[in-house]
Coordinates of C-alpha atoms in Angstrom, one line a residue:
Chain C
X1 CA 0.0 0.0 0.0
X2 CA 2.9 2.4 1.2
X3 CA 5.5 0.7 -1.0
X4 CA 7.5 4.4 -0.3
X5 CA 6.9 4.2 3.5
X6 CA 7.5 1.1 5.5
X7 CA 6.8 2.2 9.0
X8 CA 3.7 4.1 8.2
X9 CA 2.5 0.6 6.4
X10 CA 3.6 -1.0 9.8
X11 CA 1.7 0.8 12.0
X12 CA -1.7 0.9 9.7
X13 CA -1.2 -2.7 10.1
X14 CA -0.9 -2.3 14.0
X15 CA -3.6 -0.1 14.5
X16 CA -6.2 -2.3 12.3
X17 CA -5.4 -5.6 15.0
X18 CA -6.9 -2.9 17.6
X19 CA -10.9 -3.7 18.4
X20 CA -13.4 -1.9 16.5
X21 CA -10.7 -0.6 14.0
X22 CA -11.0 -0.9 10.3
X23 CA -8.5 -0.7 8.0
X24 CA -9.6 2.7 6.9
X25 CA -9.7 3.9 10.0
X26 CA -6.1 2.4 11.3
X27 CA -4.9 4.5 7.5
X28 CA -6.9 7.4 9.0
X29 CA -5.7 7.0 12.4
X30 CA -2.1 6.4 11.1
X31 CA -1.4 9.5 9.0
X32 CA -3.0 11.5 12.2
X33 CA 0.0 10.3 14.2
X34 CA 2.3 11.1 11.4
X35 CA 0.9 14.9 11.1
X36 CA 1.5 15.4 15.1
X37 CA 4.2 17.3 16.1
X38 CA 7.2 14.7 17.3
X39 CA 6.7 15.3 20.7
X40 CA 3.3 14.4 21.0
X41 CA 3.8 11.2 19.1
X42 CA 6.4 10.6 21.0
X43 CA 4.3 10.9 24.0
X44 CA 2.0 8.4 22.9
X45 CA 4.2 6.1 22.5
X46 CA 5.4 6.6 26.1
X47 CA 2.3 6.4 27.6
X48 CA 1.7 2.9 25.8
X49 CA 5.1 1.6 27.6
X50 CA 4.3 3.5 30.6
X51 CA 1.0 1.4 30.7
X52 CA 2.5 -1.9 29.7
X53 CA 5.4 -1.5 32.0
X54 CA 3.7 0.1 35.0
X55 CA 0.4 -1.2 35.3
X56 CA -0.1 -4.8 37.4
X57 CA -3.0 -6.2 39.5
X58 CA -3.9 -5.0 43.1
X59 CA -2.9 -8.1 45.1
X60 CA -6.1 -7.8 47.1
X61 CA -8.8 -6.7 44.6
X62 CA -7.2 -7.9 41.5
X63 CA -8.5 -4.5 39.8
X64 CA -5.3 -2.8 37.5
X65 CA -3.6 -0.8 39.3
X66 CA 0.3 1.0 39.4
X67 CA 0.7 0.6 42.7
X68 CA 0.0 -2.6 45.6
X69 CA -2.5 -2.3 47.0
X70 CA -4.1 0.1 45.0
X71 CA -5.1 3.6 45.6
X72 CA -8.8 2.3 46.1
X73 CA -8.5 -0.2 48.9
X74 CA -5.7 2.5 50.5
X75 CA -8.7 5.0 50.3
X76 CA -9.5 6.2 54.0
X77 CA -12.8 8.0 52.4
X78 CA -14.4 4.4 51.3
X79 CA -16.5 2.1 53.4
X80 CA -14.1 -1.1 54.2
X81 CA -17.2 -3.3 55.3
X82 CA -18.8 -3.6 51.6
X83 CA -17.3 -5.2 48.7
X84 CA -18.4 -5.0 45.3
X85 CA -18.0 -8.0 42.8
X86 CA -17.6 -7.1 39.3
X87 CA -16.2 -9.0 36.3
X88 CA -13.8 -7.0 34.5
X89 CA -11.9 -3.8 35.0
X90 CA -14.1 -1.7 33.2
X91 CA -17.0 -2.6 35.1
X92 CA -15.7 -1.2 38.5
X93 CA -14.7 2.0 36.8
X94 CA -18.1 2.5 35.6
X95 CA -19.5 1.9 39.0
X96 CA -16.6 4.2 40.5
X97 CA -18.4 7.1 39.0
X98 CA -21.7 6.4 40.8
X99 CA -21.5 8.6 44.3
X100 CA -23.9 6.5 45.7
X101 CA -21.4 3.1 45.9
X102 CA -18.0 4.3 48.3
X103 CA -17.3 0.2 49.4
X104 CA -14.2 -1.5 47.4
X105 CA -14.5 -3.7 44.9
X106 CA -13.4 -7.4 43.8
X107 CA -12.5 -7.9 40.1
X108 CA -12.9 -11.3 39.2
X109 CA -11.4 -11.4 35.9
X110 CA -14.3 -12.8 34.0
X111 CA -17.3 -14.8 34.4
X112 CA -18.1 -18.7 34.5
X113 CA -18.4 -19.8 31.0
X114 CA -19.1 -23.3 30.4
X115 CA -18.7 -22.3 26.5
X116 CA -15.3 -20.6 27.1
X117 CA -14.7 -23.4 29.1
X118 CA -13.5 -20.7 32.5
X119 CA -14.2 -22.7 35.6
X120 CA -14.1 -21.3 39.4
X121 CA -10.4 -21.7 39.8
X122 CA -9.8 -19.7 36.7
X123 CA -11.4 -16.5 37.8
X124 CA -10.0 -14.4 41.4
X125 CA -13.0 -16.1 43.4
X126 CA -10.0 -17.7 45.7
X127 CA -8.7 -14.0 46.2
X128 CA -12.4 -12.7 47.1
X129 CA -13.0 -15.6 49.9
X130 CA -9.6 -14.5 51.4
X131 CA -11.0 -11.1 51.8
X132 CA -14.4 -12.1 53.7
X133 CA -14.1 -11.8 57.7
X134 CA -16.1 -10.8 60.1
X135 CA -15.4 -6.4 59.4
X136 CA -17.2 -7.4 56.0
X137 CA -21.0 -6.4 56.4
X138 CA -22.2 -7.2 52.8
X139 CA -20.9 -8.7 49.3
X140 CA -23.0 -6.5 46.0
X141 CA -22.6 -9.0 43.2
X142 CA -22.2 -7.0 39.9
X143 CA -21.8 -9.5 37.2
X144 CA -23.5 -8.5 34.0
X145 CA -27.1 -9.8 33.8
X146 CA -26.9 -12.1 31.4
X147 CA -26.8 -16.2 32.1
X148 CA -23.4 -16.6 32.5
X149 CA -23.3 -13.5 35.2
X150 CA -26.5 -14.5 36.5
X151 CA -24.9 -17.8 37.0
X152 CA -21.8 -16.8 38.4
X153 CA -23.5 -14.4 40.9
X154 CA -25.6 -17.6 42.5
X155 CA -22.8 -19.3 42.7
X156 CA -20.7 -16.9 44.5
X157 CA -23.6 -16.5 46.7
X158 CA -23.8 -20.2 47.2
X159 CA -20.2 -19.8 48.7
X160 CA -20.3 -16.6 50.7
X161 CA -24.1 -16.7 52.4
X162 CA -22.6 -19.8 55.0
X163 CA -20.2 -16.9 56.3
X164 CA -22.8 -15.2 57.6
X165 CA -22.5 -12.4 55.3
X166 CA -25.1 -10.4 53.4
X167 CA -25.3 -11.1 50.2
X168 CA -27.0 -8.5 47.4
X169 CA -27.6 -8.7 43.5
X170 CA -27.7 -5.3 42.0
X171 CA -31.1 -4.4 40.3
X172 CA -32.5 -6.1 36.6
X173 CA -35.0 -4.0 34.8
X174 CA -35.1 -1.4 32.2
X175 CA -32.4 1.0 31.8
X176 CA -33.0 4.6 32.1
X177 CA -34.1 6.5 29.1
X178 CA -35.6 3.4 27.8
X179 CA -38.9 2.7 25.8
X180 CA -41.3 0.0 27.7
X181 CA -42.6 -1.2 24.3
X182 CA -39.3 -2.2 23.1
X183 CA -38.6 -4.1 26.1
X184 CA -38.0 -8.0 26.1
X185 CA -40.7 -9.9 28.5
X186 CA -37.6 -11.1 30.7
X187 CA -36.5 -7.7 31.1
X188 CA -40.0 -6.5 32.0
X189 CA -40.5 -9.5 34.5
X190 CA -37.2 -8.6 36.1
X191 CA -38.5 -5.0 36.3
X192 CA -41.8 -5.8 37.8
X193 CA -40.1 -8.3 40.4
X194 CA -37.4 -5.4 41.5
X195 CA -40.4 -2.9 41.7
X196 CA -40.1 -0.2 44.7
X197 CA -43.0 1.8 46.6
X198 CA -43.3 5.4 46.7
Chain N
X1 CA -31.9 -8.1 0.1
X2 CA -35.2 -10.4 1.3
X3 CA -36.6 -10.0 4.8
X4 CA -36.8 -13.2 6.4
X5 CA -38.3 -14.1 10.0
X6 CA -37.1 -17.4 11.4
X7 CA -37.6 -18.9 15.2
X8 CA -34.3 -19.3 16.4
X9 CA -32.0 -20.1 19.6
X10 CA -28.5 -18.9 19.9
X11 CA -25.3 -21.6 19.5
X12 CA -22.6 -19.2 19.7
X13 CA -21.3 -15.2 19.1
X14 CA -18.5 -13.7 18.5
X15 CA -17.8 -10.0 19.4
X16 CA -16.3 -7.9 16.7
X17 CA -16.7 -4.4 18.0
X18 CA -17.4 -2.0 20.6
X19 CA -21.9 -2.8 19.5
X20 CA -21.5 -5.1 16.7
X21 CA -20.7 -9.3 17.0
X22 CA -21.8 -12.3 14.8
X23 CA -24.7 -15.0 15.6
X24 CA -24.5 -18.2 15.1
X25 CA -28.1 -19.2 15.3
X26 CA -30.0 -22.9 14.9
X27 CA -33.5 -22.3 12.9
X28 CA -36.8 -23.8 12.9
X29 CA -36.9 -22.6 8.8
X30 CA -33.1 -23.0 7.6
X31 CA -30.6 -24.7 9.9
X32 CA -27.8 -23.1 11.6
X33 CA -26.9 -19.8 10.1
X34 CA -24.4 -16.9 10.9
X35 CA -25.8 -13.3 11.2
X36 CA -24.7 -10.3 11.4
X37 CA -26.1 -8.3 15.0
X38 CA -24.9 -4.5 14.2
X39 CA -25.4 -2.1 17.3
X40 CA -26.8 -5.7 19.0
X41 CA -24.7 -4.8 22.3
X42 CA -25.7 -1.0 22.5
X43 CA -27.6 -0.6 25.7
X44 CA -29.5 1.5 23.8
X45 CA -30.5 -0.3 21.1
X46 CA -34.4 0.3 20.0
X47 CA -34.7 -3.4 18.7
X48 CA -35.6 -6.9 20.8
X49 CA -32.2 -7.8 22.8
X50 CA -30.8 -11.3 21.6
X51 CA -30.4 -13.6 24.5
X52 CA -29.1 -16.9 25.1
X53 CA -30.8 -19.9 25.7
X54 CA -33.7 -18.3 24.9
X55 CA -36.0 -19.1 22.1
X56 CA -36.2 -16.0 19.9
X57 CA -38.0 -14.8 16.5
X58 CA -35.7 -13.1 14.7
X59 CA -36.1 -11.0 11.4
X60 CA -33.4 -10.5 8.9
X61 CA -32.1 -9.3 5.6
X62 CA -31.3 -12.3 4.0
X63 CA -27.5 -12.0 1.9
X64 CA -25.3 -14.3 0.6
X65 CA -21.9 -12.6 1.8
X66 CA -19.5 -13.8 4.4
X67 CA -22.9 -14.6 6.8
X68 CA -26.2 -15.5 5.7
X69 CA -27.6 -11.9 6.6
X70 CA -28.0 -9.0 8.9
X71 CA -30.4 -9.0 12.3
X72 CA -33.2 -6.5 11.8
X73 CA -35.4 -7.5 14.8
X74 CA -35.3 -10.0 17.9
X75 CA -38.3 -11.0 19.9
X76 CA -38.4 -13.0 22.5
X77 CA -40.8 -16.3 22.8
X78 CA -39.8 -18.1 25.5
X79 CA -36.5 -17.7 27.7
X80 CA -35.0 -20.7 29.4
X81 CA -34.0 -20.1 33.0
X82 CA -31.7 -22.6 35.0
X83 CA -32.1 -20.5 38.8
X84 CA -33.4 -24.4 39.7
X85 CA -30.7 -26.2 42.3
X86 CA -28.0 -27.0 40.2
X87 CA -27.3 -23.4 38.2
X88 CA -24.4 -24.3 36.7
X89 CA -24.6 -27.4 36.0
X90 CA -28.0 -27.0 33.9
X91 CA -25.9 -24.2 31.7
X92 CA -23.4 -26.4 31.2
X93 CA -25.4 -29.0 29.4
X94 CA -27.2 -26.6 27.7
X95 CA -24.0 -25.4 26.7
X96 CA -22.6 -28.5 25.7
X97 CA -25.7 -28.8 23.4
X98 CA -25.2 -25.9 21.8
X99 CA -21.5 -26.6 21.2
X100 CA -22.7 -29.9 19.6
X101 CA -24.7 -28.3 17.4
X102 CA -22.3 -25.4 16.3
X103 CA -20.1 -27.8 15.6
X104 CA -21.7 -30.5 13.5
X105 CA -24.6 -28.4 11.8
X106 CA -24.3 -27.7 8.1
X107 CA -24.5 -24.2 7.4
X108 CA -28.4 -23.2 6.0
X109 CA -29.8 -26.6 6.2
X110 CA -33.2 -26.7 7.6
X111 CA -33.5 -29.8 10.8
X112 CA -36.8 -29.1 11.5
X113 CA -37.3 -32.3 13.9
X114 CA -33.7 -31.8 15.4
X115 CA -35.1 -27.9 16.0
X116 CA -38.0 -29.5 17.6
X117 CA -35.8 -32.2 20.0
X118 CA -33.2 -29.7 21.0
X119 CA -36.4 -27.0 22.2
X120 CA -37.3 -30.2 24.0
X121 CA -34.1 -30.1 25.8
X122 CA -34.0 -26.9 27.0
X123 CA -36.9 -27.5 28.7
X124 CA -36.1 -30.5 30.0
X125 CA -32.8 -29.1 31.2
X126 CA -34.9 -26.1 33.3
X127 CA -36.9 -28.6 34.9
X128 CA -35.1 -32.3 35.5
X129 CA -33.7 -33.3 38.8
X130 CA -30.0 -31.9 38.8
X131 CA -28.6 -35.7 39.3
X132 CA -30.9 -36.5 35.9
X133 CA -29.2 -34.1 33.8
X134 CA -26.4 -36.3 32.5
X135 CA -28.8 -39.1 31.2
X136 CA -30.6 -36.4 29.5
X137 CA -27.4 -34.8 27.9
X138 CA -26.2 -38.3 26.5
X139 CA -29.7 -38.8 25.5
X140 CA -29.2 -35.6 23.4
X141 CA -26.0 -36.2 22.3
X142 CA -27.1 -39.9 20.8
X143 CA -30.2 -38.4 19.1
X144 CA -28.2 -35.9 17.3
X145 CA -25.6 -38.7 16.2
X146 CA -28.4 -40.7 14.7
X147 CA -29.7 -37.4 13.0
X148 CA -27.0 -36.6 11.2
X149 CA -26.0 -40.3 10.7
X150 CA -23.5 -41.0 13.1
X151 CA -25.7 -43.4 14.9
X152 CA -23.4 -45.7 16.5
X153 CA -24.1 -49.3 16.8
X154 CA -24.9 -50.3 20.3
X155 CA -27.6 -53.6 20.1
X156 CA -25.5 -55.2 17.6
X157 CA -21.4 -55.9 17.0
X158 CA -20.5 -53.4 14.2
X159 CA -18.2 -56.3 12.8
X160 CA -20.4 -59.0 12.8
X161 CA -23.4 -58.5 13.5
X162 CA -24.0 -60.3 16.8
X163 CA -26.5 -58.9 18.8
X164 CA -24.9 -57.6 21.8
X165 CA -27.5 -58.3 24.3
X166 CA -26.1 -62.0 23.8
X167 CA -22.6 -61.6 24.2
X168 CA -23.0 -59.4 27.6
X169 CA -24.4 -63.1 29.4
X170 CA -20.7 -64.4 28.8
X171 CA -18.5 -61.3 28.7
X172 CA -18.2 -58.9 32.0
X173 CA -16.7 -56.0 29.8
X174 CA -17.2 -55.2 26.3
X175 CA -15.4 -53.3 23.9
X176 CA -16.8 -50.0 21.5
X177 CA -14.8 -49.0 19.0
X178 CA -14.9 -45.6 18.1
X179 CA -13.1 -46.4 14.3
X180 CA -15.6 -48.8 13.5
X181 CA -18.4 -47.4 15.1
X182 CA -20.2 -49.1 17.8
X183 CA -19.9 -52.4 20.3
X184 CA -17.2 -54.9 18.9
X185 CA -17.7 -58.9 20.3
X186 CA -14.2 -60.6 20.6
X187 CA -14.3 -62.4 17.3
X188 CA -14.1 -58.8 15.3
X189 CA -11.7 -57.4 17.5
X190 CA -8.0 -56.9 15.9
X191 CA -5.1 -56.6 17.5
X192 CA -3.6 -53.0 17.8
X193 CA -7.1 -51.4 17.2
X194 CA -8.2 -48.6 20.0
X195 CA -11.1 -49.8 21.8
X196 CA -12.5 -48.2 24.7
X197 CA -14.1 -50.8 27.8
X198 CA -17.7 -50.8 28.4
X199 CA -19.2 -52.7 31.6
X200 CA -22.3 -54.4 30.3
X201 CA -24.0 -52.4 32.4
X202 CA -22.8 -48.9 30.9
X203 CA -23.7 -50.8 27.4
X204 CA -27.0 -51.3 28.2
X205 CA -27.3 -48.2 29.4
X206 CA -26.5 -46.2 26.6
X207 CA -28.6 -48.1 24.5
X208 CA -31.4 -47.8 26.5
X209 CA -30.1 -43.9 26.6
X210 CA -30.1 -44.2 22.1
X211 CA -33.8 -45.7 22.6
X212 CA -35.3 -43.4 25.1
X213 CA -37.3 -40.2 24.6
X214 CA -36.5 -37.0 26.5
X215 CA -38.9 -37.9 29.3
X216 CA -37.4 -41.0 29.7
X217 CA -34.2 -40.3 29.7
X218 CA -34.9 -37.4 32.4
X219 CA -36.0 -39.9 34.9
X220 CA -32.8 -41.7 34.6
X221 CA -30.2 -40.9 37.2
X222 CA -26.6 -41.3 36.2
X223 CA -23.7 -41.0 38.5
X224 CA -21.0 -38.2 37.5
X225 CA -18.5 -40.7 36.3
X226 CA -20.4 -43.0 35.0
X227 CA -21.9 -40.3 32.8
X228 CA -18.4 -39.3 32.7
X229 CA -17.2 -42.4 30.8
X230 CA -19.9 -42.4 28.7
X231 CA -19.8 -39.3 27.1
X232 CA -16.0 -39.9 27.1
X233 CA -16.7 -42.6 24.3
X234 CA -19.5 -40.8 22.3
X235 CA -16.7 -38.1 22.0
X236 CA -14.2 -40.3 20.9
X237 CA -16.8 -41.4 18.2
X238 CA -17.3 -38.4 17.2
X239 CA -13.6 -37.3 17.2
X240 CA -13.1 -40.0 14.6
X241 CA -15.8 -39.8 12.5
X242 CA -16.7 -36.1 12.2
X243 CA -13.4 -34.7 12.7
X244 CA -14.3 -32.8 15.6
X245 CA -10.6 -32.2 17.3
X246 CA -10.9 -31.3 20.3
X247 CA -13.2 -32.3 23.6
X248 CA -16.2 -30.0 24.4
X249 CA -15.1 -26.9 26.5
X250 CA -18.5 -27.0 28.6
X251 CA -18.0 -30.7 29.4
X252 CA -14.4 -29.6 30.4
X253 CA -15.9 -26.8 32.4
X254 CA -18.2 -29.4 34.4
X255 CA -14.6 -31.8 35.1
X256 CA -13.5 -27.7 36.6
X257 CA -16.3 -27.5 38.5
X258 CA -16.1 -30.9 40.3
X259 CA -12.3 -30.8 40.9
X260 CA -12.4 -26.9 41.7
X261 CA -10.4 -26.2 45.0
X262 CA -13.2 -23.8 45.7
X263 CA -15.4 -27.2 46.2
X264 CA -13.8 -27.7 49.4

């Protein structure tokens, strides 16, 4: 394509692997970097290492973090006696916006998946039962709600409720802004069980 | 393109960007087919979510490209739930279903009555006892054999002929061969050739398993590795006859949940 220049070629080809990237879009992408002044390319490129090099796992809430333990379970401000369970990274930082969740949170790493073939021991489950003594007033499970989530969160459930501990699911229903009539009945059900009085 | 509506159940999807993935469907009206779910894992999206394990009419634009078409609609007609004791165990032979099915279907053939039997299943899967499930799965997993011609022989020797309910009065352990296809009585076997063992009383049970309906087979209780075993040679049938290569992940997935340290 670039027969003049190999590099650019190279990293078209780099940025296409990236998800939700097309080809025209890595090209697009690709001569954007090469019109930046050098410094600011040159910053990219050390933020990328930076984030390869730097960032590990929490050793106690498996969440990325650059330092151990991370800043969030270090946090004085957040309430040490709730723990939120969430599957991936991304999720917690979602729920890390909401001001009305200040607990800690658990990453598992994923979610049993008979089809993926990720069993218990494959996830940080191990890591979240090491956490659970008797300062720990409730466990929020807040695996997606789809089977393999639902799935997962009975089964943590199954293993935490002999502790003694409480044991939530966050709320199924219809997401905010939506339209009832393009609702799905096992949304709707979920929304009439989960139903609060005024 | 034609709009086509077709009841459907989900096999398997692969994400391909931030809203957009590929369904691999099974059909009442055409088989297994691959569509294409654009803006499918939007939160927003205006259309009928796609869910798994659920039975689901779907509406598409019919094309002949690299997948059979693009989703236009999704609606839901009856959802599957496993909350019953036993969660994960009931998704696991659900999933093991599906994987089946992903894997030996022909693209955009219709299997009406296979359609039908693997509905039939789901159910069944919501409702059996937990320690019935494994009957039921094998029960599955034989059916579709036989419907797609695999059926492997299990009254009669596949060498000779002999029917087998005769030879299991003399011999305490029988032999299936997965190369030739079925139960094998000591005159056919050759030396060198990979047989698997088979107590008479697993061989009677998994033809009793290739002769029973749904119902029946629900009602049968099957230890875990006796159930184990057993779908440990249907595999190995299969592995030599359809050229599936590897085991199934959700049967591997039920191994990780018995030997999990987590188990206690």
């Amino acid at each position: 394509m670039f027969n003049s220049a190999e590099s650019v070629e190279r990293l078209v080809n780099w940025l296409a692997r990236l998800p939700g990237i097309g080809r025209k879009t890595a090209t697009r992408l690709a001569f954007h970097i090469l019109k930046l002044p050098a410094e600011e390319a040159l910053e990219l490129a050390d933020i990328i290492r930076d984030v390869k090099e730097k960032v590990s796992f929490c050793s106690v809430c498996c969440n990325i973090s650059e330092t151990d333990p991370c800043h969030t379970c270090t946090d004085p401000k957040r309430r040490k006696d709730i723990i939120c369970v969430v599957e991936e990274p991304m999720d917690a930082a979602a729920l890390d916006k909401v001001d009305e969740f200040n607990g800690l949170f658990h990453v598992l790493g994923g979610r049993l998946s008979p089809l993926d073939g990720i069993g218990p021991d494959d996830l940080k489950i191990k890591e979240l039962l090491a956490r659970l003594n008797d300062k720990i007033s409730e466990v929020i499970i807040a695996t997606n709600p789809q089977v393999e989530g639902e799935a997962t969160a009975t089964y943590l459930a199954r293993l935490i409720k002999p502790m003694g501990i409480k044991v939530t699911r966050i709320a199924r229903g219809l997401p905010v802004g939506a339209d009832l009539e393009y609702a799905d009945s096992v949304t709707l059900t979920r929304a009439l069980e989960g139903r609060q009085e005024f | 393109m034609p709009l086509e509506k077709a009841e459907a159940v989900i096999l398997k999807s692969f994400d391909w960007s931030e809203s957009s993935r590929t369904v691999h469907f099974i059909t009442r009206e055409f088989g297994k087919l691959a569509l294409v779910d654009r803006g499918g894992r939007r939160l927003n999206t205006k259309r009928g979510r796609l869910l798994p394990f659920s039975r689901m009419e779907v509406t598409f634009y019919a094309s002949r490209k690299e997948t059979s078409g693009y989703i236009s609609d999704a609606e839901m007609i009856e959802p599957f739930s496993f909350e019953k004791e036993g969660t994960l165990g009931r998704l696991a032979y659900a999933s093991a279903a599906c994987e089946l099915l992903y894997l030996l279907l022909p693209d955009e053939e219709p299997q009406t009555v296979l359609y039908g039997y693997f509905i039939s299943y789901l159910r069944q899967v919501t409702q059996v006892e937990k320690r019935c499930l494994p009957a039921l799965f094998i029960a599955f997993f034989l059916r579709l054999l036989s419907q797609l011609g695999y059926k492997p022989s299990l009254a009669y020797c596949c060498g000779c002929g002999a029917e087998i309910a005769n030879l299991t009065a003399e011999e305490e352990l029988l032999q299936f061969s997965p190369e030739r296809g079925g139960l094998i009585c000591r005159a056919c076997q050759k030396p060198g050739e990979y047989y698997i063992g088979l107590s008479a009383g697993e061989a009677k049970l998994l033809e009793t398993l290739q002769r029973a309906s749904l119902n029946e087979a629900a009602s049968l209780p099957i230890g875990y590795r006796d159930a184990r075993h057993l779908i440990e040679v249907l595999t190995s049938f299969l592995k030599f006859h359809s050229g599936l290569l590897s085991d199934l992940r959700s049967l591997a997935f039920l191994e990780k949940l018995k030997t999990s340290q987590l188990n206690g």
